[in-house]
mmCIF file of C-alpha atoms and ligand atoms in Angstrom:
data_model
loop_
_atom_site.group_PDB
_atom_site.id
_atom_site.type_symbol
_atom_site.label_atom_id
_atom_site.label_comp_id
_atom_site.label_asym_id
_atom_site.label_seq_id
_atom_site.Cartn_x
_atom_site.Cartn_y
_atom_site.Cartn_z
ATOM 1 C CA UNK A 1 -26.372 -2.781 1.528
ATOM 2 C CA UNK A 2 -23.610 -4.858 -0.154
ATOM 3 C CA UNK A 3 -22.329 -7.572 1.842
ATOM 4 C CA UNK A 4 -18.249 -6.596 1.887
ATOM 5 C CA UNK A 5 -16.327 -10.199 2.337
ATOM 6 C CA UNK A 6 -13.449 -10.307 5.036
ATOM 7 C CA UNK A 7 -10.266 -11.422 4.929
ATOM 8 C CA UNK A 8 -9.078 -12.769 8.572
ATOM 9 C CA UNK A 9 -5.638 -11.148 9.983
ATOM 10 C CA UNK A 10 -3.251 -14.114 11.651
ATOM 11 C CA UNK A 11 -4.470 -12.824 14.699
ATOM 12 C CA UNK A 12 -8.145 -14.525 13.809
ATOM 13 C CA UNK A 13 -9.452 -10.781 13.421
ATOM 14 C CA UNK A 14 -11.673 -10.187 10.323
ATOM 15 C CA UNK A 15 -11.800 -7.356 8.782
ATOM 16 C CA UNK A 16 -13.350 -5.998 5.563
ATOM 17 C CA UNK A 17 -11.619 -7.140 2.361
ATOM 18 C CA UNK A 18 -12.662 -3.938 0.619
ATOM 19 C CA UNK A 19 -11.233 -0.515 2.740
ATOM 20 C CA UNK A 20 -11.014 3.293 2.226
ATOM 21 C CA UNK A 21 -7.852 5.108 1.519
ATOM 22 C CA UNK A 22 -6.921 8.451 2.624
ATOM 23 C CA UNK A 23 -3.821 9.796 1.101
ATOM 24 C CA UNK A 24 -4.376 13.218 -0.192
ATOM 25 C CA UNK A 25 -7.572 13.655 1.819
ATOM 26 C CA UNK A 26 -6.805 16.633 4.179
ATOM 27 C CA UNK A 27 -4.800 19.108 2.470
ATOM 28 C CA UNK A 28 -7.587 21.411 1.475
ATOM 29 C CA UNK A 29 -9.865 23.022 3.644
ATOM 30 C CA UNK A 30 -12.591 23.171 0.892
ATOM 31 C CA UNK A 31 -12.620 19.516 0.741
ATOM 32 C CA UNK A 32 -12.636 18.582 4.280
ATOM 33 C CA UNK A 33 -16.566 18.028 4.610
ATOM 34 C CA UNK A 34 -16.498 15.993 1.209
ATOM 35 C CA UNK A 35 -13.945 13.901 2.654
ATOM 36 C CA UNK A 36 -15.367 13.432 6.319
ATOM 37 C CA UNK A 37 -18.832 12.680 4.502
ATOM 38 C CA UNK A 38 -17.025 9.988 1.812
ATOM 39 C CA UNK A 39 -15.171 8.094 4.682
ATOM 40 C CA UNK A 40 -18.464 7.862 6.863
ATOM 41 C CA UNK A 41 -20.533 7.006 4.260
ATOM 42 C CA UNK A 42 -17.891 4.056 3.586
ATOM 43 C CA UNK A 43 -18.542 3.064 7.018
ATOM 44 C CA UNK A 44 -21.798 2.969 6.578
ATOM 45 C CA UNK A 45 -21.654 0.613 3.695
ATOM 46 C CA UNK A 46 -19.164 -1.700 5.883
ATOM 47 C CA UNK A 47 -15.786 -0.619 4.345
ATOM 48 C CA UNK A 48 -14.731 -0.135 8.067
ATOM 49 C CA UNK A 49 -10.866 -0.506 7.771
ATOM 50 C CA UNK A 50 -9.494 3.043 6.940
ATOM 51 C CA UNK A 51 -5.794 3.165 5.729
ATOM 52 C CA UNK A 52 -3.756 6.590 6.861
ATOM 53 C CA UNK A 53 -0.157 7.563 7.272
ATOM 54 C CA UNK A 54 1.371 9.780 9.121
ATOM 55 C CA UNK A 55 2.990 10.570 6.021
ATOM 56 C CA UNK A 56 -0.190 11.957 4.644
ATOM 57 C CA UNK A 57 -0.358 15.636 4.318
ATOM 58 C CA UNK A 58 2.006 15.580 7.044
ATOM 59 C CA UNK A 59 -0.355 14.207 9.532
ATOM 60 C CA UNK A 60 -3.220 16.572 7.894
ATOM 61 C CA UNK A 61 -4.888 12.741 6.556
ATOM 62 C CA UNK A 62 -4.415 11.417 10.206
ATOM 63 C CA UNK A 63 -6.115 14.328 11.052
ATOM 64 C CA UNK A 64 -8.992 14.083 8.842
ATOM 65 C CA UNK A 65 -9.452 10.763 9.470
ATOM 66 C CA UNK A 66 -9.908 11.516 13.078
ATOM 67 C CA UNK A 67 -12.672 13.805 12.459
ATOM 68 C CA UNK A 68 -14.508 11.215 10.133
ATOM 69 C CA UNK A 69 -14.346 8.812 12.754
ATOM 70 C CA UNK A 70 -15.209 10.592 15.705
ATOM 71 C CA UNK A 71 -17.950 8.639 17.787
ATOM 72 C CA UNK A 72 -17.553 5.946 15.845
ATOM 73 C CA UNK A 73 -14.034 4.461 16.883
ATOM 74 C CA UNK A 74 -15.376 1.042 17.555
ATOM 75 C CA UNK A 75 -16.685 0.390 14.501
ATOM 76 C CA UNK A 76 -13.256 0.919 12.546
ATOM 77 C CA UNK A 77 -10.225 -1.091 12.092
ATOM 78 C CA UNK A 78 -8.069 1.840 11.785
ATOM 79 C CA UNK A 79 -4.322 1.537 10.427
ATOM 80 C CA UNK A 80 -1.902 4.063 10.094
ATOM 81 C CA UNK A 81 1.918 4.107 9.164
ATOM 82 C CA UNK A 82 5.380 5.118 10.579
ATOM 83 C CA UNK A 83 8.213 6.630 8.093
ATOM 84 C CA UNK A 84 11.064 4.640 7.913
ATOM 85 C CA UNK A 85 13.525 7.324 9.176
ATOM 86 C CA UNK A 86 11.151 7.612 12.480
ATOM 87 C CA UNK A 87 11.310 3.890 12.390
ATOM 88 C CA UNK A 88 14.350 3.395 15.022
ATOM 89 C CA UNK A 89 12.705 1.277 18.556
ATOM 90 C CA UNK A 90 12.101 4.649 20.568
ATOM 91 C CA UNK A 91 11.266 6.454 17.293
ATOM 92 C CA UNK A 92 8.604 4.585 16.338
ATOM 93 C CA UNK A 93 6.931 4.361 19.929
ATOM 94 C CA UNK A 94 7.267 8.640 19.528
ATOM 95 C CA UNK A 95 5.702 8.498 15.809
ATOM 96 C CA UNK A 96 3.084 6.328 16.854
ATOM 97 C CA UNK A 97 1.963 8.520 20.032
ATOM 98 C CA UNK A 98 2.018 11.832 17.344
ATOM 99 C CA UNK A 99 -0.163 9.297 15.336
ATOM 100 C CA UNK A 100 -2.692 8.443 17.710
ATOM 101 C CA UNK A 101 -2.794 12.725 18.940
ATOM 102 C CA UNK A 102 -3.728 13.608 15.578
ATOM 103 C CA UNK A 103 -6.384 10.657 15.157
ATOM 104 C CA UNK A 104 -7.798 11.681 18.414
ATOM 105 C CA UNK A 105 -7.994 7.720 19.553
ATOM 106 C CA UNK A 106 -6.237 5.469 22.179
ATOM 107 C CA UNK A 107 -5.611 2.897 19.845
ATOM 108 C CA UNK A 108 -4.425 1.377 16.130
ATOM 109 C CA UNK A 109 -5.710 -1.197 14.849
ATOM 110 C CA UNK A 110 -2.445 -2.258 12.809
ATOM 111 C CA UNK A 111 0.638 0.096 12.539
ATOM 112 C CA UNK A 112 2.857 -0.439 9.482
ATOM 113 C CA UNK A 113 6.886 0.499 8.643
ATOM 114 C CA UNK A 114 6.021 2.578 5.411
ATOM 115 C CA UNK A 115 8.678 1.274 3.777
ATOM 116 C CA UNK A 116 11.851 -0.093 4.318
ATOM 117 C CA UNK A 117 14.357 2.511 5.543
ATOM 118 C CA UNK A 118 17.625 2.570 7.395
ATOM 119 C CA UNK A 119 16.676 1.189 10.832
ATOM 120 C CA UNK A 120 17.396 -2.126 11.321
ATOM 121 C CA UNK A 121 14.212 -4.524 10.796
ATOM 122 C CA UNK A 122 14.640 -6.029 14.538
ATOM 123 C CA UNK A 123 14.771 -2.440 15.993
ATOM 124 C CA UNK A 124 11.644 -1.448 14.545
ATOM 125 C CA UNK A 125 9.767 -5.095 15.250
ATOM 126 C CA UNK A 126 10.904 -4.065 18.606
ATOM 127 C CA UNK A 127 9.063 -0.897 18.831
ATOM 128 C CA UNK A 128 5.688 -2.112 17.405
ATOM 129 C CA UNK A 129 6.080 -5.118 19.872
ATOM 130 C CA UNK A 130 6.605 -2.912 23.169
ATOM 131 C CA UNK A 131 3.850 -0.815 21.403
ATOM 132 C CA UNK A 132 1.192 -3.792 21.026
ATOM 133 C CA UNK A 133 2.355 -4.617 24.873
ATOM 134 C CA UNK A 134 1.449 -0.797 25.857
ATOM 135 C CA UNK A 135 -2.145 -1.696 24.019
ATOM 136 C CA UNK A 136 -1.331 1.152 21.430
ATOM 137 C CA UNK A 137 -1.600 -1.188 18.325
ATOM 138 C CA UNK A 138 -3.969 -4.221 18.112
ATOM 139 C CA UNK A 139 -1.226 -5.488 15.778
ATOM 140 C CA UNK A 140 1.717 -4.452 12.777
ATOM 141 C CA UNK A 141 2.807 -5.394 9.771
ATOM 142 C CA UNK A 142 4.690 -4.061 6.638
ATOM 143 C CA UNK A 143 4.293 -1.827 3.469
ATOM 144 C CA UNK A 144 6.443 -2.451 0.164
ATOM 145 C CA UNK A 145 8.469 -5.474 1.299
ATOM 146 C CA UNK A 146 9.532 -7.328 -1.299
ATOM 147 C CA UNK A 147 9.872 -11.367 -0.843
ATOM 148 C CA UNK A 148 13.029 -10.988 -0.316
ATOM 149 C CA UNK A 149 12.601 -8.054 2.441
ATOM 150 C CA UNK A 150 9.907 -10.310 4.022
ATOM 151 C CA UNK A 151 12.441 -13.284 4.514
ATOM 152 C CA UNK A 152 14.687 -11.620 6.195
ATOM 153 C CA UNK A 153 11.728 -10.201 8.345
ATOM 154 C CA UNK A 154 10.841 -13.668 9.378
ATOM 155 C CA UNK A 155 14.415 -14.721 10.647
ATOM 156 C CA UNK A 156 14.459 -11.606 13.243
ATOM 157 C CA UNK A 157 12.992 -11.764 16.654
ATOM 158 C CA UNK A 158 9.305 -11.691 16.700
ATOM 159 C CA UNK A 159 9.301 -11.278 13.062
ATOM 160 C CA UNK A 160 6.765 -13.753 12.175
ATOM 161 C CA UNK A 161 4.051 -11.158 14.281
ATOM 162 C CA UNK A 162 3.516 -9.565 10.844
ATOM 163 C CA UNK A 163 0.048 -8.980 9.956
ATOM 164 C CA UNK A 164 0.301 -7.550 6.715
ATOM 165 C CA UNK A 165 2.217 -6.470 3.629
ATOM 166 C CA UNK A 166 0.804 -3.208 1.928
ATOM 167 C CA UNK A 167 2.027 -3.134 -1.662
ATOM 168 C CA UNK A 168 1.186 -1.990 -4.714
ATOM 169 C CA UNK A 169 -1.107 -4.394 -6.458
ATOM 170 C CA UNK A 170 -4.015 -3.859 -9.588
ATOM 171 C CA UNK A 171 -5.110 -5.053 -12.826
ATOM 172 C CA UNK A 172 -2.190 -2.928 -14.731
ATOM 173 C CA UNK A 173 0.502 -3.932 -11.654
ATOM 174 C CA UNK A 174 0.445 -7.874 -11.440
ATOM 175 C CA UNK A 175 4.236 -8.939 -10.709
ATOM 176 C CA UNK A 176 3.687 -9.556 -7.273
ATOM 177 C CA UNK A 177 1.765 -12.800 -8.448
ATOM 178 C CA UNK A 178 4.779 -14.015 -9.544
ATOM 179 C CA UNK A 179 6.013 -14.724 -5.694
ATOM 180 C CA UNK A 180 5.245 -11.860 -3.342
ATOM 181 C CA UNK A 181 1.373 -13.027 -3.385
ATOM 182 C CA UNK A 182 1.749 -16.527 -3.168
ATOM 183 C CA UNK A 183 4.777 -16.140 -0.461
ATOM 184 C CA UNK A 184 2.173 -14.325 1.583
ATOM 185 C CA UNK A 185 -0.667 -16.563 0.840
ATOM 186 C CA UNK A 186 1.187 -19.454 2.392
ATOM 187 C CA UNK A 187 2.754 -17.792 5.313
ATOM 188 C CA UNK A 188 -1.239 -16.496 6.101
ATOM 189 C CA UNK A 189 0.044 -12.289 5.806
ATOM 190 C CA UNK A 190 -2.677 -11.081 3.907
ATOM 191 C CA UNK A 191 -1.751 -8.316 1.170
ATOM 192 C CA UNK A 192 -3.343 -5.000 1.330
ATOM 193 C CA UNK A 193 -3.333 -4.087 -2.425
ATOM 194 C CA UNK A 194 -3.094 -0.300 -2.695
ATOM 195 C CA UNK A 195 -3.751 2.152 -5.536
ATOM 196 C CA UNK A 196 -6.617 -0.709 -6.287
ATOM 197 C CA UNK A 197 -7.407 1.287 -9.313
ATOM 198 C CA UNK A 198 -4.181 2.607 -10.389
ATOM 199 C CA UNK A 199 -5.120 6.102 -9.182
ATOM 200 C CA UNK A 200 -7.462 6.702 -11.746
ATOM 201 C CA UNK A 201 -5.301 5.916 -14.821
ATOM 202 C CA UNK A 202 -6.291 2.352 -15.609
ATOM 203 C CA UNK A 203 -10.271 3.561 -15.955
ATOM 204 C CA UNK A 204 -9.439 4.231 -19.476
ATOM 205 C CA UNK A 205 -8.401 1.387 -20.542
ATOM 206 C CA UNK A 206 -11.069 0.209 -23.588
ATOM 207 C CA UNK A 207 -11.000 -3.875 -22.545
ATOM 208 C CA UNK A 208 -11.835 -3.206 -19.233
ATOM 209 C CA UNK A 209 -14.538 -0.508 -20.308
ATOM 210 C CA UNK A 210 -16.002 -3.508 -22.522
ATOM 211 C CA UNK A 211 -16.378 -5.604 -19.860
ATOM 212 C CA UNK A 212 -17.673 -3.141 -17.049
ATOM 213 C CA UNK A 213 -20.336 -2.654 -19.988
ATOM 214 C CA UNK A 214 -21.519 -5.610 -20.386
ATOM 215 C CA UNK A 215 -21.977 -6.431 -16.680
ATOM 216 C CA UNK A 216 -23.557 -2.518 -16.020
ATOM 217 C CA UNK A 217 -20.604 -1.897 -13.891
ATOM 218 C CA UNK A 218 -18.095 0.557 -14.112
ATOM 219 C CA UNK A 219 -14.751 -0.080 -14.993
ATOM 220 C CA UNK A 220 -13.571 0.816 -11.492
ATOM 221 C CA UNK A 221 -16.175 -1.710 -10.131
ATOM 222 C CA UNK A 222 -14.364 -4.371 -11.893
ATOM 223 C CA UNK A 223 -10.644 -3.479 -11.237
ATOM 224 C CA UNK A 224 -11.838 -4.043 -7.524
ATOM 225 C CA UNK A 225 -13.635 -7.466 -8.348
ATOM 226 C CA UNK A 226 -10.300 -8.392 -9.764
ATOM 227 C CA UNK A 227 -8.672 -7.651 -6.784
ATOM 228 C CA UNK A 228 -11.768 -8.809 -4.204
ATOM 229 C CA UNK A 229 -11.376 -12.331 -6.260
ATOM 230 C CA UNK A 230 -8.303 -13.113 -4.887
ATOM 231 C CA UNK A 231 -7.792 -15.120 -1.312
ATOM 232 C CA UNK A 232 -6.037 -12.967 1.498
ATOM 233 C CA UNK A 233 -6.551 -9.629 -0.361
ATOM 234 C CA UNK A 234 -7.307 -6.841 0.846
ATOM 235 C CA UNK A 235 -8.129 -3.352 -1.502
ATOM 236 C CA UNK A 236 -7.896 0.294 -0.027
ATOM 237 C CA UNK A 237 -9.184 2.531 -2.915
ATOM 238 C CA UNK A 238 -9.765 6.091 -1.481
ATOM 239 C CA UNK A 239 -12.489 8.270 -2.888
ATOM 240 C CA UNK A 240 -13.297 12.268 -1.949
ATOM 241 C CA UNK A 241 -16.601 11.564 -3.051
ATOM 242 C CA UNK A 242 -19.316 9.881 -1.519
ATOM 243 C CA UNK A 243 -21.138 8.641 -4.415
ATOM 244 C CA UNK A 244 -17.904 6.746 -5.661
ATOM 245 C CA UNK A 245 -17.365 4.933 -2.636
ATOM 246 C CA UNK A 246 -21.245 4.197 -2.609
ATOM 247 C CA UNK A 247 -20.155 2.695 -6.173
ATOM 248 C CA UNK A 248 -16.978 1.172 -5.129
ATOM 249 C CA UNK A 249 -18.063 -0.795 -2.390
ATOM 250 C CA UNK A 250 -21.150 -2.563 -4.908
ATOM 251 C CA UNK A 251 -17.646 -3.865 -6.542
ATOM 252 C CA UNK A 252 -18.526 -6.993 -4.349
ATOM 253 C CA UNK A 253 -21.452 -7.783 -6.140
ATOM 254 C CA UNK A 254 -19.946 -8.009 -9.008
ATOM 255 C CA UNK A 255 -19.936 -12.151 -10.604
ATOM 256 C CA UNK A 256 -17.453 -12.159 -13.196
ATOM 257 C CA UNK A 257 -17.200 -15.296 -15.889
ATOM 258 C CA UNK A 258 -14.205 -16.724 -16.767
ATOM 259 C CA UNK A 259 -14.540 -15.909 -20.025
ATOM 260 C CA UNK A 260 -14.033 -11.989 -18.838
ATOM 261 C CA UNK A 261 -11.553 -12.880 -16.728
ATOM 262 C CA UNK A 262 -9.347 -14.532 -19.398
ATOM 263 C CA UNK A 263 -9.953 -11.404 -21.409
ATOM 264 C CA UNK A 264 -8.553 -9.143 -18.703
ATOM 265 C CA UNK A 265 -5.846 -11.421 -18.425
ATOM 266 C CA UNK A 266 -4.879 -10.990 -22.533
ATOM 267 C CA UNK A 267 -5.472 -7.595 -21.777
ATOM 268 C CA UNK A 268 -3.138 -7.146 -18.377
ATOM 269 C CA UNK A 269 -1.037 -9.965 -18.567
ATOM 270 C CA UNK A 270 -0.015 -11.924 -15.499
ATOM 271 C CA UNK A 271 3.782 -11.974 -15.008
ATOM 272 C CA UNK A 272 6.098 -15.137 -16.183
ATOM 273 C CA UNK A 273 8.889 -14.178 -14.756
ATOM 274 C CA UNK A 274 9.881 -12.211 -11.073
ATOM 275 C CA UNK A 275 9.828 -8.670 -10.910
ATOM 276 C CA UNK A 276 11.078 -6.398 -8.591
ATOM 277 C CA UNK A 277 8.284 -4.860 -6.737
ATOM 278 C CA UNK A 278 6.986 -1.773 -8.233
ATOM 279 C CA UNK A 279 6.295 1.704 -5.275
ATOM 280 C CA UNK A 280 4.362 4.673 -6.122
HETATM 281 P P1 LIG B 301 -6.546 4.631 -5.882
HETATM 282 O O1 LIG B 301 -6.169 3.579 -6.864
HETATM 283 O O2 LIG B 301 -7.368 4.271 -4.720
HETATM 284 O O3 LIG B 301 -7.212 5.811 -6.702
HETATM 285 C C1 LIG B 301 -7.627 7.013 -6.108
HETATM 286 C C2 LIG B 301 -8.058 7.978 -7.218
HETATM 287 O O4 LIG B 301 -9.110 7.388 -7.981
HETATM 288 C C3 LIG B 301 -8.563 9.288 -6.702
HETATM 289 O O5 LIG B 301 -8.148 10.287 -7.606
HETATM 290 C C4 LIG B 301 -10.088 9.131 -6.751
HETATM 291 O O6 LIG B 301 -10.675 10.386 -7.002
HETATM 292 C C5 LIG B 301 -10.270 8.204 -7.922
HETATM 293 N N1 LIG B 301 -11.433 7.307 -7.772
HETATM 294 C C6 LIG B 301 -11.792 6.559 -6.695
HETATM 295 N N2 LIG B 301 -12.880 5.832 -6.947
HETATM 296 C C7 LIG B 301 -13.239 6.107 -8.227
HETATM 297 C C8 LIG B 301 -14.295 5.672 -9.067
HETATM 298 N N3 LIG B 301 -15.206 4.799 -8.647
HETATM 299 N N4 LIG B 301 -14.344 6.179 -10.324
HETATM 300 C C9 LIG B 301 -13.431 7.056 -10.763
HETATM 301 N N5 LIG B 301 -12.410 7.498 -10.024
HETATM 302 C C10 LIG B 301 -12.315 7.044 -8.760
HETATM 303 O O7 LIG B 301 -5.162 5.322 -5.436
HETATM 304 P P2 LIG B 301 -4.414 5.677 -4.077
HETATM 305 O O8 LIG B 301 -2.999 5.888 -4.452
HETATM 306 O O9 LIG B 301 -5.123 6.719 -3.333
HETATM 307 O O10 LIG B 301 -4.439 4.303 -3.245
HETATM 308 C C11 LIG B 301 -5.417 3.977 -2.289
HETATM 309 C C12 LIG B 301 -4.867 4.112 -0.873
HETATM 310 O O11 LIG B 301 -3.767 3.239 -0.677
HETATM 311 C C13 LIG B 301 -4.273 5.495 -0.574
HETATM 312 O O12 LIG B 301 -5.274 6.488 -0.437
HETATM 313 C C14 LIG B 301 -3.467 5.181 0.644
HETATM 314 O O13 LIG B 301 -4.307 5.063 1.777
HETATM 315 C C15 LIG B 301 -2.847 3.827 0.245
HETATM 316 N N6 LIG B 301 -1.523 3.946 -0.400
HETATM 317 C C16 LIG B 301 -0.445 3.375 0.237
HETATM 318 C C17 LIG B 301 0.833 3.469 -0.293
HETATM 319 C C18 LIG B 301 1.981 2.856 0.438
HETATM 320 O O14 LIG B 301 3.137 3.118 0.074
HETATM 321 N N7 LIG B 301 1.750 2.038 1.436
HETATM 322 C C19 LIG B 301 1.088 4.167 -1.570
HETATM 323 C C20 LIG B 301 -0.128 4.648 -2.214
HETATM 324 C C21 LIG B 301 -1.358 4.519 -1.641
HETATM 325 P P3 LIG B 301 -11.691 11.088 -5.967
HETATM 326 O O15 LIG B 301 -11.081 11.032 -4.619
HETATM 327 O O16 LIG B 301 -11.800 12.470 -6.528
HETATM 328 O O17 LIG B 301 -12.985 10.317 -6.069
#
């Protein structure tokens, strides 16, 4: 079994540095057993943080995800995420109770503000913090917050409680190491890189075939090795198939030289000057 590293939370929790996504998973009925079986398998293999949304599907991923991880709550660090329009302090209280319903569980892990919306940032802190008082959330953080956003997240009451940022982040999407990453890097918010493979669309790429060749890997393996490389990352690719995530989570095993890793930087160049932050 591979040995998935962790990544500690600033609350001193560890938790797996490689996760399973769920967005899409849900919305089929002929899927559903593929699904439930590719999530537990994950489990299994120790990629025990599962990322939903009540966005999902509608609540059709929470769903899912509820099934998957039925009699085996304990063993996942389970986050889920509020839309920003629900993200007012009563609304996201409300959200995250519909949330919990649908996963059939007491309790999330983390609870993220999906992205930033038209609630003010102290009114939703104040939610999540009345929530992690109530025992509802273990703890909450952010998705596609800019450095910029995150600032101004740190001046407001309680702001600094942040465990996370969820952004977009792989081999073909590198601005945040510009300043997001290293911002959160020194403030100790770990990044939760999502779309870790770029849906898909970076598997064709012929330098990164090349190198997945010459270490037997596949080129999915090593988009996730670049990601698993990096201190106070976290990366939630999300597979309907079992036998992917069996081959996603040997991505850990993976040794890179520097000589390949200088290639993959010629071939997806780190940035040299800010960008905005890039949402799918
Ligand atoms: P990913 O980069 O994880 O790619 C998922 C796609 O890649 C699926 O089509 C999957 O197909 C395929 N795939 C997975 N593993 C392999 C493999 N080993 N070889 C070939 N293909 C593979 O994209 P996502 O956008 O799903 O991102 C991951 C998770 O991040 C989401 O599921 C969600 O939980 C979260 N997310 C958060 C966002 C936010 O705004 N906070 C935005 C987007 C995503 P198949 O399932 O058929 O195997």
């Amino acid at each position: 079994m591979p040995d998935i590293p962790t990544v500690t939370l600033p609350s001193g929790i560890s938790v797996p540095a490689l996760g399973l996504g769920t967005w899409k998973m849900g919305e089929s009925p002929n899927d559903a057993n593929a699904e439930i079986e590719s999530l537990r398998r994950g489990l299994d293999l120790g990629m025990t943080l599962i990322d939903t949304a009540e966005m999902y599907g509608e609540g059709a991923s929470e769903e899912l995800t509820g099934k998957a991880i039925d009699g085996r709550r304990d063993e996942v660090f389970l986050v889920s995420k509020v839309y920003p329009w629900n993200a007012s302090r009563p609304g996201v209280i409300e959200a995250c109770e519909a949330s919990l319903e649908r996963l059939q569980t007491d309790r999330l892990d983390l609870y993220l503000l999906h992205w930033r919306g038209e609630h003010p940032l102290e009114e939703t802190v104040a939610g999540f913090e009345a929530l992690r008082r109530d025992g509802k959330i273990g703890a909450w953080g952010v998705s596609n917050f800019d450095t910029a956003d995150m600032e101004e997240l740190m001046a407001v009451p309680d702001g600094r409680n942040c465990a996370t940022n969820q952004v977009l982040y792989n081999l073909s999407r590198r601005g945040i190491e510009y300043d997001l990453l290293p911002w959160c890097q020194e403030h100790e918010i770990p990044v939760m890189a999502y779309s870790p493979i770029e849906q898909g669309r970076i598997l064709r790429n012929a330098e990164l075939i090349r190198i997945a060749k010459a270490y037997q890997a596949t080129p999915a393996q090593v988009a996730l090795a670049f990601l698993l490389e990096r201190d106070k990352v976290i990366a939630i690719p999300k597979s309907s198939t079992a036998s992917r995530v069996e081959e996603n989570a040997v991505a850990v095993d993976l040794d890179i030289s520097d000589e390949d890793w200088e290639a993959l930087d010629a071939a997806f160049p780190p940035p040299e000057r800010k960008q905005p932050l890039e949402m799918l």
